[in-house]
mmCIF file of C-alpha atoms in Angstrom:
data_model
loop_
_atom_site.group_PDB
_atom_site.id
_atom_site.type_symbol
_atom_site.label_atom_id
_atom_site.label_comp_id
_atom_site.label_asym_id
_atom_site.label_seq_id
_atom_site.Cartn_x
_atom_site.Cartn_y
_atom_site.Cartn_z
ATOM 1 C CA UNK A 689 6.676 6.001 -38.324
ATOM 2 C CA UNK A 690 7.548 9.314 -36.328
ATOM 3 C CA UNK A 691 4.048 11.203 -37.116
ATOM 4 C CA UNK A 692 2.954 14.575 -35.587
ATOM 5 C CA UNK A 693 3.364 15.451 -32.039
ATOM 6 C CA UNK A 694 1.345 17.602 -29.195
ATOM 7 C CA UNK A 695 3.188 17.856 -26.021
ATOM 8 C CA UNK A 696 1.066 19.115 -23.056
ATOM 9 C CA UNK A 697 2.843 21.324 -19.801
ATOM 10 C CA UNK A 698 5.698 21.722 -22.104
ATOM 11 C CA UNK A 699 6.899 24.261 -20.095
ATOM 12 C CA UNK A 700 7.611 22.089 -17.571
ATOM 13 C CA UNK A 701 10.696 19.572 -16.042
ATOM 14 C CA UNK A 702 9.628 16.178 -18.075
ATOM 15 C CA UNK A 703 7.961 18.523 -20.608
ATOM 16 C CA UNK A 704 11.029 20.233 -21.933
ATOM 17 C CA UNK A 705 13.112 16.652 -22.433
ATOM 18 C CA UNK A 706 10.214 15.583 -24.168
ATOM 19 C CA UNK A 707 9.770 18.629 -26.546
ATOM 20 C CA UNK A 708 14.082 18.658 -26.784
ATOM 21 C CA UNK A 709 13.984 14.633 -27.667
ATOM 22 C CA UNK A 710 11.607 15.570 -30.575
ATOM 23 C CA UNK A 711 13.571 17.947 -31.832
ATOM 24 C CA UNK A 712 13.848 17.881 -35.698
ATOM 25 C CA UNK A 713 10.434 16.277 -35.839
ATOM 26 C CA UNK A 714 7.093 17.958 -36.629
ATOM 27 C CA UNK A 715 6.092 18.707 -32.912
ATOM 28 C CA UNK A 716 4.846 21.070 -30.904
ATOM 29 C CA UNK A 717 5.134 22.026 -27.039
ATOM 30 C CA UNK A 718 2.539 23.778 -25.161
ATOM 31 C CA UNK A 719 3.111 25.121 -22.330
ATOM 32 C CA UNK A 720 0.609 26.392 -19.214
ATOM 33 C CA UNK A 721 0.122 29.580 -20.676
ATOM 34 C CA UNK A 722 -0.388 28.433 -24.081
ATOM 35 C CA UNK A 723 -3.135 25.458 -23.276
ATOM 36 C CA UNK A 724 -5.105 25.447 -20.085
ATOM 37 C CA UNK A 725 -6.186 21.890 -19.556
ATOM 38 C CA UNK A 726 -9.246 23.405 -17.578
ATOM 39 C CA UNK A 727 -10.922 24.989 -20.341
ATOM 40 C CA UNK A 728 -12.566 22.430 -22.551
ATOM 41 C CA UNK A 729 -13.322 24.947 -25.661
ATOM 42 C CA UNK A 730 -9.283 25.508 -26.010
ATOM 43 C CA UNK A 731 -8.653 22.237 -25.803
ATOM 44 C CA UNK A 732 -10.892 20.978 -28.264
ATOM 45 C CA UNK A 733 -10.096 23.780 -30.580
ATOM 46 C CA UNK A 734 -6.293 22.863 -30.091
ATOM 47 C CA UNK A 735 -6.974 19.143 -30.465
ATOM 48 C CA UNK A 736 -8.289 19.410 -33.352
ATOM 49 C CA UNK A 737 -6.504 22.180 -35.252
ATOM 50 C CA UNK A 738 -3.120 20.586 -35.012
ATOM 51 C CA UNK A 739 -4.507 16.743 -35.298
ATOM 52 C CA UNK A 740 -1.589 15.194 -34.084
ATOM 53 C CA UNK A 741 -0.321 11.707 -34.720
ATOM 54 C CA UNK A 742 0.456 11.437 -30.577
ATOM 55 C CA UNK A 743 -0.086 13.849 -27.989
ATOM 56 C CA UNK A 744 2.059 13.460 -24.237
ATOM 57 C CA UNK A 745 0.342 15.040 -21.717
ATOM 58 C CA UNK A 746 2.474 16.276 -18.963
ATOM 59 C CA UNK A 747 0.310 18.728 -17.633
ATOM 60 C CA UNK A 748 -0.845 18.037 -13.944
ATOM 61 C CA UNK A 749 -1.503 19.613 -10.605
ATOM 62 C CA UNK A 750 1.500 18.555 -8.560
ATOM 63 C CA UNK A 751 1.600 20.125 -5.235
ATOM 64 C CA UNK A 752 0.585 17.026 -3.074
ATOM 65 C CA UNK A 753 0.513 18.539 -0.028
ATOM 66 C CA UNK A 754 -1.963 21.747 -1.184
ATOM 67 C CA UNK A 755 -4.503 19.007 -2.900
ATOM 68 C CA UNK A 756 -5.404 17.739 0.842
ATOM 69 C CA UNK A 757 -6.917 21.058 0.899
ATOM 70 C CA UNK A 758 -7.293 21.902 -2.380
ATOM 71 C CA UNK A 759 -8.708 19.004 -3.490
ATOM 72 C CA UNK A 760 -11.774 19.962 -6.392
ATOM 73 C CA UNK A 761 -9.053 22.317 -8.053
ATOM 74 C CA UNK A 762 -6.700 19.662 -8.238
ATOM 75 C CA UNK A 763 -9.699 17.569 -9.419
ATOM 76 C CA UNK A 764 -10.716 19.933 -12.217
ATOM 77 C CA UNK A 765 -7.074 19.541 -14.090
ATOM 78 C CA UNK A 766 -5.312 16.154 -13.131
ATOM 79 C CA UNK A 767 -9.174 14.451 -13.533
ATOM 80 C CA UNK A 768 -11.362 16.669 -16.010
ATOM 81 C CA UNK A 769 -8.253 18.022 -17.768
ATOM 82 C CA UNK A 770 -7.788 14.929 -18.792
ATOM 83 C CA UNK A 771 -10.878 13.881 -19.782
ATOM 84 C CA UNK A 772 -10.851 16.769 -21.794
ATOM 85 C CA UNK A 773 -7.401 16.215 -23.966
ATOM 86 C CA UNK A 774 -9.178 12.381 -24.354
ATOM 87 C CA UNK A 775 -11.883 13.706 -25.520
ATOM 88 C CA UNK A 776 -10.609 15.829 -28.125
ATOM 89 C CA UNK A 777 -7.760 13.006 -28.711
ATOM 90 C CA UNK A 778 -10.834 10.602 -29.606
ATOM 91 C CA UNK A 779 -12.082 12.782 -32.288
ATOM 92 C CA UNK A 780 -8.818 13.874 -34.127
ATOM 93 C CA UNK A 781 -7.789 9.923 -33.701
ATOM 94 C CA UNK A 782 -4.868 11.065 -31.891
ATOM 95 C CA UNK A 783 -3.058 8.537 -29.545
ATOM 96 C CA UNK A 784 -2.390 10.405 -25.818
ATOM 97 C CA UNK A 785 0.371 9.259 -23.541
ATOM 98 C CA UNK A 786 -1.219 10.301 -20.079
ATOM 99 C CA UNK A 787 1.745 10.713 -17.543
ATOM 100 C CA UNK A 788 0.640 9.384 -14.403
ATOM 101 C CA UNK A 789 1.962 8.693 -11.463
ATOM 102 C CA UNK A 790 2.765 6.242 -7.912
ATOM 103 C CA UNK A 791 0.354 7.846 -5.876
ATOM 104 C CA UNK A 792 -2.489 5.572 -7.223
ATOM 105 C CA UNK A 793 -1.540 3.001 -5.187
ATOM 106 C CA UNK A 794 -1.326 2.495 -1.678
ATOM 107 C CA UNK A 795 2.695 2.639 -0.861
ATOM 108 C CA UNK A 796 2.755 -0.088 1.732
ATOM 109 C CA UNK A 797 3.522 -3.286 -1.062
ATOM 110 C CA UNK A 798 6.951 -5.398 -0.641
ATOM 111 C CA UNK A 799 7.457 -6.369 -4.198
ATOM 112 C CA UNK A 800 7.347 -3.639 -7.096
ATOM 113 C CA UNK A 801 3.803 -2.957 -7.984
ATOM 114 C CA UNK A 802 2.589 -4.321 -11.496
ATOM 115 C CA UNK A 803 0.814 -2.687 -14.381
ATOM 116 C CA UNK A 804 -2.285 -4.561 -13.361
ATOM 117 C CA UNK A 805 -1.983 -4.135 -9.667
ATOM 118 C CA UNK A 806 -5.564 -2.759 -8.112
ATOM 119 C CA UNK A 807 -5.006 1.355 -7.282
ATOM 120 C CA UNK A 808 -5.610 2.420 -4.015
ATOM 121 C CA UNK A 809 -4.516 6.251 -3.820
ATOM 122 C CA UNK A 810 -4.310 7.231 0.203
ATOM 123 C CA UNK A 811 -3.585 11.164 -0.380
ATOM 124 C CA UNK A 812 -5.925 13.493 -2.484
ATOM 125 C CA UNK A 813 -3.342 14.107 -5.128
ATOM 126 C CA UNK A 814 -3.565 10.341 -6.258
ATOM 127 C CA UNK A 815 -7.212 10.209 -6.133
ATOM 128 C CA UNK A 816 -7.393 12.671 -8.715
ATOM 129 C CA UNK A 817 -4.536 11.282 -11.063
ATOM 130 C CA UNK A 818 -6.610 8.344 -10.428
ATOM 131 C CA UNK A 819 -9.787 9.570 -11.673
ATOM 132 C CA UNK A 820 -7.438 11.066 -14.906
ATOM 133 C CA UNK A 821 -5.919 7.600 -15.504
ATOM 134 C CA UNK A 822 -9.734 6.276 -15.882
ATOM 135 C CA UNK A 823 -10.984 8.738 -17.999
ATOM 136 C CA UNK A 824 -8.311 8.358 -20.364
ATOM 137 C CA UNK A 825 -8.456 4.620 -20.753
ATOM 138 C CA UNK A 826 -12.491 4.724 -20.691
ATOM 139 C CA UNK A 827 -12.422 7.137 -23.586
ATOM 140 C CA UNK A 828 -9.242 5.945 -25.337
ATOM 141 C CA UNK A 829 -9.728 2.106 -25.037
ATOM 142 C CA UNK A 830 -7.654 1.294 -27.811
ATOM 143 C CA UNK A 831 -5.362 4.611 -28.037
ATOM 144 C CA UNK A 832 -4.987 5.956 -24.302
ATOM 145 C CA UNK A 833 -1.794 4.579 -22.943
ATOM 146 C CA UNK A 834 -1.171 6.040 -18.902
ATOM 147 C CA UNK A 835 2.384 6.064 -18.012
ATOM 148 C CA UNK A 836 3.107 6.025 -14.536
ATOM 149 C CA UNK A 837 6.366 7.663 -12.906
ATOM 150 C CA UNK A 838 7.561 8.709 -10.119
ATOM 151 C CA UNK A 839 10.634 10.644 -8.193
ATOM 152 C CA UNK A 840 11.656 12.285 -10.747
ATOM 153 C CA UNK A 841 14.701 14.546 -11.405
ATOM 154 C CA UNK A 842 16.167 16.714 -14.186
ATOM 155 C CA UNK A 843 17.957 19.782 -14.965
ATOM 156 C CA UNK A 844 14.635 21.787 -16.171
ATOM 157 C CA UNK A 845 12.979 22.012 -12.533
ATOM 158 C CA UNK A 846 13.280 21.939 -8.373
ATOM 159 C CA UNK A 847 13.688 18.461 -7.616
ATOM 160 C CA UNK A 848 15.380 16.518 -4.662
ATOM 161 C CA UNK A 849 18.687 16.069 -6.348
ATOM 162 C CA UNK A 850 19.495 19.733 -7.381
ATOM 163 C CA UNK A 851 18.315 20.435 -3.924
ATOM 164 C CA UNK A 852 21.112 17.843 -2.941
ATOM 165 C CA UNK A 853 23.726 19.282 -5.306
ATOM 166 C CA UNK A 854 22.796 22.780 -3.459
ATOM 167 C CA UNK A 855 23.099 21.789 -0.145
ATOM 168 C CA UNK A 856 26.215 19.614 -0.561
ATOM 169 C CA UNK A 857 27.930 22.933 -0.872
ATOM 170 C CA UNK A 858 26.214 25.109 2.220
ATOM 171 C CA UNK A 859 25.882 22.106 4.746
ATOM 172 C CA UNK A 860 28.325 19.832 6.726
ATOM 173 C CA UNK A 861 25.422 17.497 7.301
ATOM 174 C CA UNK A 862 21.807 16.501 6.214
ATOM 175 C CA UNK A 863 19.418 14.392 7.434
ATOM 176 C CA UNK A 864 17.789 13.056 4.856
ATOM 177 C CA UNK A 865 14.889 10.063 5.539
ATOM 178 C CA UNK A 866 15.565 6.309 4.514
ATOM 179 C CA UNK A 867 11.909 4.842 5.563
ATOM 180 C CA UNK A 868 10.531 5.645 1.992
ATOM 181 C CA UNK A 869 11.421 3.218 -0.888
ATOM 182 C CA UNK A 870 11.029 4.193 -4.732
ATOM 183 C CA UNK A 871 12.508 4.329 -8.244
ATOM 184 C CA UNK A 872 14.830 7.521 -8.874
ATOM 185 C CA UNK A 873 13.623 8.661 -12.855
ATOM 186 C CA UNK A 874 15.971 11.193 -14.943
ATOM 187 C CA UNK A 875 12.903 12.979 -17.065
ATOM 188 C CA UNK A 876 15.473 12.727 -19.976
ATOM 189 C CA UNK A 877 15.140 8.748 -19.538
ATOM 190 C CA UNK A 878 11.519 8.738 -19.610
ATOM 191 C CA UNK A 879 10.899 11.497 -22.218
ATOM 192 C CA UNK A 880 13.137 8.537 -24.163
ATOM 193 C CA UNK A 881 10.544 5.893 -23.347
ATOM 194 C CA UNK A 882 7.756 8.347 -24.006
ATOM 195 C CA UNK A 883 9.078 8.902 -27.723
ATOM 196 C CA UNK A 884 9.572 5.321 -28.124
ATOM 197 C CA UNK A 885 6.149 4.384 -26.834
ATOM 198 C CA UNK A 886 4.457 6.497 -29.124
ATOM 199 C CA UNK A 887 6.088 5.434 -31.865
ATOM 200 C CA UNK A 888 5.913 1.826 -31.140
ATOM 201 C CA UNK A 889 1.187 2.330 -30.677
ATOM 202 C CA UNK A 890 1.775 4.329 -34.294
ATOM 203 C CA UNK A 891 3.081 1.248 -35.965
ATOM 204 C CA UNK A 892 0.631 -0.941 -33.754
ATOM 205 C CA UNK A 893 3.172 -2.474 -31.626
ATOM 206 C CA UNK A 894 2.214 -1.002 -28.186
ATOM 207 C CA UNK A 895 -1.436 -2.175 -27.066
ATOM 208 C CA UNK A 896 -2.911 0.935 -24.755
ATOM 209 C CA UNK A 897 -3.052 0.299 -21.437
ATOM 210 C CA UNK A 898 -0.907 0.863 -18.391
ATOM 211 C CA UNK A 899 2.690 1.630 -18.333
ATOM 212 C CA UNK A 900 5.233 2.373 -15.390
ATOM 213 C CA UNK A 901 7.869 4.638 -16.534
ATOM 214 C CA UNK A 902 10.438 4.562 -13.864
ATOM 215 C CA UNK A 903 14.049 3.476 -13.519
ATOM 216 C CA UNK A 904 15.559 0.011 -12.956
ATOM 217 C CA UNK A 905 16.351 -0.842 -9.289
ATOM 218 C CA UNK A 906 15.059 1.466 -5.944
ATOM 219 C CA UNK A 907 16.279 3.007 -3.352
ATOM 220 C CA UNK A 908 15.646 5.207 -0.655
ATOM 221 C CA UNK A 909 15.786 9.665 -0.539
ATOM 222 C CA UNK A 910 18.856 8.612 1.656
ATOM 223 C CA UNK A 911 20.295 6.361 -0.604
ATOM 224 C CA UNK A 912 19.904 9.007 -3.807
ATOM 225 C CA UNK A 913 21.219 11.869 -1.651
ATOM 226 C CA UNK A 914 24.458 9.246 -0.664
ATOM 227 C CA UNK A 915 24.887 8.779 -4.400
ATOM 228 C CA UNK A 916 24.667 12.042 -4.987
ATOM 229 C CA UNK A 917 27.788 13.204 -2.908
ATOM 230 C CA UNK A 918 29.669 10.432 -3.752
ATOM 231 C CA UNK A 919 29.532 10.958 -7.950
ATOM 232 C CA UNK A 920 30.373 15.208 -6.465
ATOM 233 C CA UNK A 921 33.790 14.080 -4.564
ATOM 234 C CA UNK A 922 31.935 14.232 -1.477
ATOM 235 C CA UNK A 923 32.060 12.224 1.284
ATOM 236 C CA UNK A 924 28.509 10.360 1.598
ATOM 237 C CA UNK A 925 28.823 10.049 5.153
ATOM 238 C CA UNK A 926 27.922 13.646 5.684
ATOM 239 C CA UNK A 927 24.392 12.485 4.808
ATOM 240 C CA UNK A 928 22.590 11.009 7.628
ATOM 241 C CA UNK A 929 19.721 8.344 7.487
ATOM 242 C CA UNK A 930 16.286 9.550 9.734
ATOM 243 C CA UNK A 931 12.729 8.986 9.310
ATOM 244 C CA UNK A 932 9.848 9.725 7.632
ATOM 245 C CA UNK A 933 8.305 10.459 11.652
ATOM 246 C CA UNK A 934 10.788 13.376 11.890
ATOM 247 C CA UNK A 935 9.003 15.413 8.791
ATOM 248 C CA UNK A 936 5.182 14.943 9.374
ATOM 249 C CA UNK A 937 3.459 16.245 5.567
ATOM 250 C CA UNK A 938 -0.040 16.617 5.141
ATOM 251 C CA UNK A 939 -0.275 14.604 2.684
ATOM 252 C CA UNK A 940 1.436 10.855 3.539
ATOM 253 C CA UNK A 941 4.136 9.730 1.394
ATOM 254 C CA UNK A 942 4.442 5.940 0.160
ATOM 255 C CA UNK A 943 6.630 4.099 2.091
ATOM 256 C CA UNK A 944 7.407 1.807 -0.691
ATOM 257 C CA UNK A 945 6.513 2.965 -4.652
ATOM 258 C CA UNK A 946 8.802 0.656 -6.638
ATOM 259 C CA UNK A 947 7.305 -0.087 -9.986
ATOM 260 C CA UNK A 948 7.227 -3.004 -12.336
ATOM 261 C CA UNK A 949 8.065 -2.851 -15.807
ATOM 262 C CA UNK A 950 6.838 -6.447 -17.265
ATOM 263 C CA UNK A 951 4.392 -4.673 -19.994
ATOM 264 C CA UNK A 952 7.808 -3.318 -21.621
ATOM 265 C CA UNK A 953 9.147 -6.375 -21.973
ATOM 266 C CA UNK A 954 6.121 -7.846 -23.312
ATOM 267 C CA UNK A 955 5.863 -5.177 -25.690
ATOM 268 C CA UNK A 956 9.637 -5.873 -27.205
ATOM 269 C CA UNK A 957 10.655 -2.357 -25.801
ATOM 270 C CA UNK A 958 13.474 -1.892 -23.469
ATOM 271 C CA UNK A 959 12.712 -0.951 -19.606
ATOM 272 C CA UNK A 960 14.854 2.066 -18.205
ATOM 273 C CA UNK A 961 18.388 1.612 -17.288
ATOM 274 C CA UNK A 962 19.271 1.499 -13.354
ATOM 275 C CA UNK A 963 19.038 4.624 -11.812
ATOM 276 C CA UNK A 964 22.220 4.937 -10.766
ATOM 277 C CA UNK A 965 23.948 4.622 -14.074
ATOM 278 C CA UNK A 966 21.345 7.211 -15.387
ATOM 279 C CA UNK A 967 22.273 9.804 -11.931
ATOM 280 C CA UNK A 968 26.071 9.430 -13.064
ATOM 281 C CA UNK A 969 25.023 10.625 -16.603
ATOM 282 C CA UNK A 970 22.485 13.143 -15.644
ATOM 283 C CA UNK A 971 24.388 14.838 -12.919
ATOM 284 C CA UNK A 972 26.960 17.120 -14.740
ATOM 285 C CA UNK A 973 23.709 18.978 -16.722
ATOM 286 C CA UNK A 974 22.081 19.457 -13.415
ATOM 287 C CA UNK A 975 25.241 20.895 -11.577
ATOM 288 C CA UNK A 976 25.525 23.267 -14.437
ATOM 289 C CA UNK A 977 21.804 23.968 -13.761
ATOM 290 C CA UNK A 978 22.141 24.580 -9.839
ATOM 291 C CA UNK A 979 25.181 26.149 -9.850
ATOM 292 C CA UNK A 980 25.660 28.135 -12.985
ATOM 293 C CA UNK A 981 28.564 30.601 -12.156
ATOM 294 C CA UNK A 982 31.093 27.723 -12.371
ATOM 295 C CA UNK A 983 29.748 25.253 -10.133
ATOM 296 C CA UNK A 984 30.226 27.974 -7.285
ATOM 297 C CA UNK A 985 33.996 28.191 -7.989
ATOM 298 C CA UNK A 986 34.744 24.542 -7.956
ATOM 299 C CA UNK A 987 34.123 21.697 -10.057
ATOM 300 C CA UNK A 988 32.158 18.569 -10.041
ATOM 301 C CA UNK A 989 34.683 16.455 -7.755
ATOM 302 C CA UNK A 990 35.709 19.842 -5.574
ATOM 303 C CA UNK A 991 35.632 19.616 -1.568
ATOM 304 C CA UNK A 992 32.221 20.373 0.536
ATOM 305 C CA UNK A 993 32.361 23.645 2.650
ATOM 306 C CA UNK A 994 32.282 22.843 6.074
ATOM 307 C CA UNK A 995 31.522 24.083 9.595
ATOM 308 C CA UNK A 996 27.517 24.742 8.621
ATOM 309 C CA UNK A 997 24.480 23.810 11.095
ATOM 310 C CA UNK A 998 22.979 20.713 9.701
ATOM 311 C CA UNK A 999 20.318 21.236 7.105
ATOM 312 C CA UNK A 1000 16.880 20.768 8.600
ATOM 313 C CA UNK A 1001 14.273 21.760 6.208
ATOM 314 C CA UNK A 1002 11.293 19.385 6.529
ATOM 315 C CA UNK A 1003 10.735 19.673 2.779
ATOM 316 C CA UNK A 1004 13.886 19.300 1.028
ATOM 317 C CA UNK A 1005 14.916 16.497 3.736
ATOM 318 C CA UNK A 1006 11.875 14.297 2.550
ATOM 319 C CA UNK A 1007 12.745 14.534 -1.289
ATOM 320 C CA UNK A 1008 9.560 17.096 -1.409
ATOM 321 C CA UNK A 1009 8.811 17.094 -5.234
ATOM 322 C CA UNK A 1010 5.838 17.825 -7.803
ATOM 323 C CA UNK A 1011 5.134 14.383 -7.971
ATOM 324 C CA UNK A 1012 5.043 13.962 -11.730
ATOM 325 C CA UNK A 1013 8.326 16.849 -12.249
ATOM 326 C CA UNK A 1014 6.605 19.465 -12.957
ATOM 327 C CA UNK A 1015 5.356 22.819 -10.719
ATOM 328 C CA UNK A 1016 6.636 23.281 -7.346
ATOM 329 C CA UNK A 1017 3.541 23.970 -5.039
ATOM 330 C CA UNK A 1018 4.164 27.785 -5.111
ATOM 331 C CA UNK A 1019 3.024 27.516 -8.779
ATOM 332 C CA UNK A 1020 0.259 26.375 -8.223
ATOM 333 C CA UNK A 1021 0.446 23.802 -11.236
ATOM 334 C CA UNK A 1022 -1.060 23.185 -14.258
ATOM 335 C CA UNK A 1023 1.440 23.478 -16.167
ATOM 336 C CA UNK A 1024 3.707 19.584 -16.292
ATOM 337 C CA UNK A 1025 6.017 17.382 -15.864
#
């Protein structure tokens, strides 16, 4: 049973693979401009004009580090937005895929968080993707299913490992920190698992509930960044391992975010594929993305330019990302993942 489809912050990283992997289907993306999550009227009207089978919401505020300050505007979109799109999803009948993310919990675990595992969000971002993820299943008990991700990369957005593919070519050496644990997610993976989840709650398979949409295995920024080099032709010892001390935020990052993935399993569906295998796939579209004029003159596998200062930038050294894929903080997000 495919059904109709409402994707939310269409316009942005996770957003596009989602619209792109229902292509062909009767679905519609909606980008920031086209749906603000913080006005209830619109998204009641839109709700219920379209009456979709299954709406994804990857609209969020993303800038972690502007919520510390920012924290009520953040609020108004990743909490009340929310509410909102349940709201209206409850009276079309509409099942909503809320994309959530790793910032509910703590960070500090040493065994990959389950579904069920208590929240306990430690920056202001996660408390208020926390109070969305509650809304959603209080008002969509049997129909609100909350996917959580995390560090996630693709070719439609900034992310750590375009910033990677840029640098490999400018700097002889980055120092990139290997304190902070977590699950490496190419958004054209997950806007798989998204499709498939929906479909699966439309033909009553899927129970709503919690979901963690990441990829098999972890690793470290430092790790991904070695990785990185080594599937360009470059040699991963020009990355360098510090730590998370070196690049103070405002907002603190999880030292460990690795998911668990048992409620897949239960569900007959298939977890994501390690992340590496899904990097080596995913890595040609998002050279092409970062370096459009031929890859800067070389190919995938060409030789690093050398004799550049090491790269030093405290965000692009921590893997600084819109947590969820979508907005960097300049854009002041709602618009998604």
């Amino acid at each position: 049973m495919s059904g109709s489809w409402l994707v939310t912050g269409a316009g942005g990283m996770l957003g596009r693979d989602v619209v792109a992997r229902l292509a062909g289907r009767d679905a519609h993306g909606l980008d920031r401009s086209a749906l603000d999550l913080t006005d209830a009227e619109a998204v009641a009207a839109t709700v219920a004009g379209a009456r979709p089978d299954v709406v994804v919401n990857c609209a969020a505020w993303t800038a972690v580090d502007d919520a510390e300050t920012r924290e009520d505007e953040a609020l108004r979109i990743n909490g009340e937005g929310a509410s909102q799109l349940a709201r209206a999803c409850a009276r079309a009948g509409s099942v909503l895929l809320h994309v959530s993310t790793d910032y509910v919990f703590a960070g500090d675990a040493t065994a990959p968080y389950p579904e069920s595992a208590p929240p306990g969000p430690r920056t202001a971002y996660g408390r208020t993707k926390l109070a969305g993820e509650r809304a959603v299943r209080a008002l969509l008990p049997r129909t609100g299913h909350v996917v959580r991700t995390a560090w996630l990369y693709g070719a439609g957005g900034a992310n750590f490992v375009r910033t990677m593919i840029r640098l490999e070519s400018a700097r002889e050496h980055l120092d990139v920190v290997d304190d902070q644990r977590g699950q490496p997610t190419w958004t054209a993976d997950l806007a798989d698992r998204l499709v498939r989840l929906g479909e699966a709650a439309l033909a009553g398979a899927a129970p709503a509930g919690y979901w963690h949409g990441t990829s098999a295995g972890h690793g470290t920024w430092y790790e991904l960044a070695q990785e990185t080099f080594r599937l360009l032709g470059a040699d991963p010892a020009r990355v360098r391992p510090t730590t998370s001390a070196a690049y103070v935020r405002p907002a603190p990052r999880p030292a460990y975010s690795v998911l668990g993935h048992e409620r897949w399993r239960e569900a007959g569906l298939e977890p994501m594929r390690e992340w590496r295998a899904a990097l080596a796939e995913a890595l040609p579209a998002l050279v092409a993305a970062e370096r459009p004029e031929g890859a800067r003159g070389r190919d995938i596998c060409g030789s690093a330019a050398m004799g550049v200062p090491p790269f030093s930038s405290e965000a692009e050294n921590l893997g600084e990302r819109s947590a969820d894929g979508g907005p960097r903080p300049n854009d002041r997000a709602p618009s998604g993942t």
